[in-house]
CSV table of C-alpha atoms and ligand atoms in Angstrom, one decimal:
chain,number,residue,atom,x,y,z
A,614,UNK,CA,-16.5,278.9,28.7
A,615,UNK,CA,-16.5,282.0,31.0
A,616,UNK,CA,-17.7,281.9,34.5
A,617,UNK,CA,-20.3,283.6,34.0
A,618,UNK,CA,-21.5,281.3,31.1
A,619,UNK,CA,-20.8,278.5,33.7
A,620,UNK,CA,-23.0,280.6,36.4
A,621,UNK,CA,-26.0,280.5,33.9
A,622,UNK,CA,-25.7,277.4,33.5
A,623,UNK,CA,-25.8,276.4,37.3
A,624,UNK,CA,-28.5,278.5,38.2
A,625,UNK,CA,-30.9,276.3,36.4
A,626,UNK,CA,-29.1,273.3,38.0
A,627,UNK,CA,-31.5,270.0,39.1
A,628,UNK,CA,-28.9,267.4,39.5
A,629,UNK,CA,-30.2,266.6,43.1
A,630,UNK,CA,-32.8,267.2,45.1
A,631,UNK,CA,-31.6,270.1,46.9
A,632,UNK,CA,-33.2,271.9,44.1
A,633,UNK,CA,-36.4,271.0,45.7
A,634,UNK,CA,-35.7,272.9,48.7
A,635,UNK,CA,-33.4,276.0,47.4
A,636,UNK,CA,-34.6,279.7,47.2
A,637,UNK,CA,-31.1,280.4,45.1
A,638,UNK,CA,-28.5,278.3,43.8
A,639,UNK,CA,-25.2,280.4,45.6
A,640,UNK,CA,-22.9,279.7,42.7
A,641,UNK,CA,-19.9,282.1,44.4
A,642,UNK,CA,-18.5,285.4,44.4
A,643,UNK,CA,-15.6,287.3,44.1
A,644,UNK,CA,-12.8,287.8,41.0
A,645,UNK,CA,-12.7,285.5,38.5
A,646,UNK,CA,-9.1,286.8,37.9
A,647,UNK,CA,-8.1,285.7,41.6
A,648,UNK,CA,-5.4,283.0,42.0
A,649,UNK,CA,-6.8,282.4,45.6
A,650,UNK,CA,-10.3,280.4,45.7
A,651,UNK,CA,-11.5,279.3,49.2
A,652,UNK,CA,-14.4,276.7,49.1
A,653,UNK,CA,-16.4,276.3,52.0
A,654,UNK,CA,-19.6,273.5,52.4
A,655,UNK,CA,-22.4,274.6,51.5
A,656,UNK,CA,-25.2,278.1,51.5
A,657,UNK,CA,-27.1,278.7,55.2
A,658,UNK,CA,-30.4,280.3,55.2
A,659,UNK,CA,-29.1,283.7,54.8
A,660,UNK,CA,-26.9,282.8,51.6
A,661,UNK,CA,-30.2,280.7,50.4
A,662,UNK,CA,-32.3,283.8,50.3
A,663,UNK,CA,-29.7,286.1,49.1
A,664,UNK,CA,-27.7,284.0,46.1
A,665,UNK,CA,-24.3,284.6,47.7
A,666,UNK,CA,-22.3,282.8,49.6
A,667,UNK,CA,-21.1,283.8,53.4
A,668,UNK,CA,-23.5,286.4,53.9
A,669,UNK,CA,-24.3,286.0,57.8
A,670,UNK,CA,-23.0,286.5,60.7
A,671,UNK,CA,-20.0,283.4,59.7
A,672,UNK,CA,-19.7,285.4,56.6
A,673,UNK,CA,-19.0,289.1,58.3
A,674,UNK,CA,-16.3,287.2,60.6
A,675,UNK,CA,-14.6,286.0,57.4
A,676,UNK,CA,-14.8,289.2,55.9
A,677,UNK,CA,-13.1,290.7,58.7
A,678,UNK,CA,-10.2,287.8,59.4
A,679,UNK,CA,-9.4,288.3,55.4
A,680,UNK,CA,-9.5,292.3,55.7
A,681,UNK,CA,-6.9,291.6,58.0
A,682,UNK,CA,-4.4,290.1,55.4
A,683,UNK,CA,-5.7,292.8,52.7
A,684,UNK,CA,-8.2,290.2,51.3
A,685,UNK,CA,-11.7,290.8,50.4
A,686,UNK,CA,-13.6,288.8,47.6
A,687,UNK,CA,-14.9,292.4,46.1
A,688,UNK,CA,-11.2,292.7,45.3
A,689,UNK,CA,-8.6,289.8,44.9
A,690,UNK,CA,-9.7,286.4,46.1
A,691,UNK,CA,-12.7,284.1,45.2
A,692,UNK,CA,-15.7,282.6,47.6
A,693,UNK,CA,-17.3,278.6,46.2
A,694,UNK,CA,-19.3,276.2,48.3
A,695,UNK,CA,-18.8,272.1,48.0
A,696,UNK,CA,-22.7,272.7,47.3
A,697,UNK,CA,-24.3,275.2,45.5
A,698,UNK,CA,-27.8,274.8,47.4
A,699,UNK,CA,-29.2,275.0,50.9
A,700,UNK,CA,-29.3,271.7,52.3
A,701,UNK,CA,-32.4,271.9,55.0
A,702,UNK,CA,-32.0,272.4,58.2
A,703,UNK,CA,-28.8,273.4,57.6
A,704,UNK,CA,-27.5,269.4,57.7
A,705,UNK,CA,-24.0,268.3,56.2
A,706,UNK,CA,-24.7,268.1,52.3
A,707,UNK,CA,-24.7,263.9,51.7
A,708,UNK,CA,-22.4,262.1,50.0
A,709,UNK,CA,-24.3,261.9,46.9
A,710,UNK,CA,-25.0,266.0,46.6
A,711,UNK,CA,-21.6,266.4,46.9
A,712,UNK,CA,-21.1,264.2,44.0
A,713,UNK,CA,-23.8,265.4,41.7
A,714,UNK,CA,-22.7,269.2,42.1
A,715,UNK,CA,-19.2,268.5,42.4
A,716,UNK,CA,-18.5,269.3,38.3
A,717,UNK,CA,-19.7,272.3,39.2
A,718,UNK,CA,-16.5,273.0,41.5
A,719,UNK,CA,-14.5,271.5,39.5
A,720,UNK,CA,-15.7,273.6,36.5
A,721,UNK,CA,-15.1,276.9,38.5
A,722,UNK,CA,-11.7,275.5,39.6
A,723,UNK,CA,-10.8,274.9,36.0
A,724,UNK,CA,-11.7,278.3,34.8
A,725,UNK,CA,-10.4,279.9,38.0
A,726,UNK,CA,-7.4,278.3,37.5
A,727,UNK,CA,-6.0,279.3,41.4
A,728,UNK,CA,-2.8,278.6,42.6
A,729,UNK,CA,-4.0,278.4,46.3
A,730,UNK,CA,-7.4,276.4,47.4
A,731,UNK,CA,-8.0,276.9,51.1
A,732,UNK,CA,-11.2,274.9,52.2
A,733,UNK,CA,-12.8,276.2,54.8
A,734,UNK,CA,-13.8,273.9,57.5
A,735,UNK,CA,-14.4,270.1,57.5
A,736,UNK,CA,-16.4,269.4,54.9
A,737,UNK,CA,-14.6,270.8,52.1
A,738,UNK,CA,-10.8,269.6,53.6
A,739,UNK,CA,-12.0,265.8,53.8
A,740,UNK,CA,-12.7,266.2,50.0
A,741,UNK,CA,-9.9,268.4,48.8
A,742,UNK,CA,-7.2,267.1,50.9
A,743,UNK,CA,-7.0,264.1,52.9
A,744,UNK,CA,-10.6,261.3,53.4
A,745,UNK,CA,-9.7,261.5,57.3
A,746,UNK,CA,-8.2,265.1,57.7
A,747,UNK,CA,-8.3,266.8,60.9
A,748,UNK,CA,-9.3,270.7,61.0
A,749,UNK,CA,-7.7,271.2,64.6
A,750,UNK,CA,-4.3,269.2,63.8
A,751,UNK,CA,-3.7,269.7,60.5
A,752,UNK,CA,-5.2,273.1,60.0
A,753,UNK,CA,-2.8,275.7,58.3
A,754,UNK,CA,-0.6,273.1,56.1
A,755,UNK,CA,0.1,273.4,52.5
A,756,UNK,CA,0.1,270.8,50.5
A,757,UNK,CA,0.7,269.9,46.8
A,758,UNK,CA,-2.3,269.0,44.7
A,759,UNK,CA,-2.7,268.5,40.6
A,760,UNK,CA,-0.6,271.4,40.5
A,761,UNK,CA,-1.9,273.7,43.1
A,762,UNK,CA,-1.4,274.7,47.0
A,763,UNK,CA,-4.2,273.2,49.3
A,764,UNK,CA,-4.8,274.3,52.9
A,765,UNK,CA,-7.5,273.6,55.3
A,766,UNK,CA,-8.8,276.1,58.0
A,767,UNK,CA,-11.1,276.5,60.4
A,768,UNK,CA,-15.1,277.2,59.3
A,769,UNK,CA,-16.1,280.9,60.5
A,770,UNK,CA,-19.2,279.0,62.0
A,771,UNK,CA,-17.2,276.6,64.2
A,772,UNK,CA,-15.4,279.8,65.1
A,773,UNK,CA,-18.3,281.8,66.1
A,774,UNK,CA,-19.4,278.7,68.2
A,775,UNK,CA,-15.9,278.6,69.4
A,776,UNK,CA,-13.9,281.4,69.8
A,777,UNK,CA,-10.7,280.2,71.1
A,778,UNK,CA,-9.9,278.8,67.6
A,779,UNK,CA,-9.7,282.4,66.7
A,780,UNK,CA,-5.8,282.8,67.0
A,781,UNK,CA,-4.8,279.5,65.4
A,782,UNK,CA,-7.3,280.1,61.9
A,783,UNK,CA,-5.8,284.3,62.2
A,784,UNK,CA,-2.1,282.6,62.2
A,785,UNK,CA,-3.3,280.4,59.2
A,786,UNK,CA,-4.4,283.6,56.9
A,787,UNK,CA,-1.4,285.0,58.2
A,788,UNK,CA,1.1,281.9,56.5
A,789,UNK,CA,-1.9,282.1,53.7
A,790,UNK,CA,-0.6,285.9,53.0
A,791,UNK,CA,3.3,285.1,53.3
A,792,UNK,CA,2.4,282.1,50.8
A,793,UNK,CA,0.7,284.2,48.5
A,794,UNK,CA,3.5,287.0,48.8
A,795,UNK,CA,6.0,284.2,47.2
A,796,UNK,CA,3.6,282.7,44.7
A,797,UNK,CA,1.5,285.2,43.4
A,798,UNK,CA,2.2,288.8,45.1
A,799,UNK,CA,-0.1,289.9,41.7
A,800,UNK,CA,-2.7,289.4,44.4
A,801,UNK,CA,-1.8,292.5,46.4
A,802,UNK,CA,-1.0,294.7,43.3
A,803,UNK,CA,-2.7,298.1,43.9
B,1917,SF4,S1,-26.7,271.3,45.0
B,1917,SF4,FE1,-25.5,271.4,43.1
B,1917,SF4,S2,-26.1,269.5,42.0
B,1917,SF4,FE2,-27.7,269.9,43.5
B,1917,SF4,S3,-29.3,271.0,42.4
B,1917,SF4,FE3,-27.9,272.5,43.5
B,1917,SF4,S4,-26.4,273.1,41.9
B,1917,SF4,FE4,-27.4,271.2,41.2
């Protein structure tokens, strides 16, 4: 199956009651080719209305921070959400809409096939990496998983709100880019 196939597919999606609420399922952006897929939680109002994910003002912060390491998802990396629709209010997604869209990510991650994850923010590391991690202690580690390099960063949002983490989530795109210059320097082929 192609990811576009799988995109179809999830755009119809009702496996939880977010589906109630949604203007767009935000299924993800980016290459399909890329060997680097971040994951973040889960669309805000402006990905909602738009069907894409990171779109606001979180989104044009990560835009920037990944210009920086000559990444952009228009070119050679790939943008998922833990959830593909808008949870109200912008709450944390529940345990259970995790669950139901989960074989969704996994789906993407299968086709994707990347050798780096890096979940952005809380939400996405507890799942991908460790039940009780820690974004401001264990930020910026790899680790090995089925195969694959995980790391966990700060979310642009918590960013935005806090500034000062600035520095210590640039200095984990910046071991993100050396990583990806000894696994898969494809990524910055011109
Ligand atoms: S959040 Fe995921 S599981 Fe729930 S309706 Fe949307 S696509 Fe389906």
């Amino acid at each position: 199956m192609s990811l576009n196939e799988l995109r179809s597919e999830c755009l119809n999606c009702k496996n939880c009651k977010l589906c109630e609420t949604r203007t767009n399922v935000v299924f993800g952006t980016g290459n399909p080719d890329s060997k680097i897929l971040f994951i973040g939680e889960g669309p805000g109002e402006n990905e909602d209305l738009q069907g894409l994910p990171f779109v606001g003002r979180g989104g044009m912060l990560l835009d920037k921070m990944l210009s920086v390491v000559d990444l952009s998802r228009e070119k050679n990396i790939y943008i998922a959400n833990m959830v593909k629709c808008r949870p109200p209010k912008n709450r944390d997604p529940e345990e259970s809409e995790v669950a139901a869209c989960r074989p969704w990510l996994e789906k993407q991650i299968e086709i994707i096939d990347p050798k780096i994850i890096v979940c952005l923010g809380r939400v996405s590391a507890i799942r991908f990496i460790d039940p009780n991690f820690k974004v401001t202690k264990e930020h910026g580690q790899f680790i090995e998983k089925d195969g694959r390099l995980v790391m966990g960063t700060f979310h642009p949002a918590a960013i935005l709100r806090n500034p000062n983490q600035k520095p210590a989530a640039m200095d984990d795109f910046f071991a993100l880019q050396a990583k990806i210059e000894e696994l898969c320097p494809e990524t910055y082929a011109k």
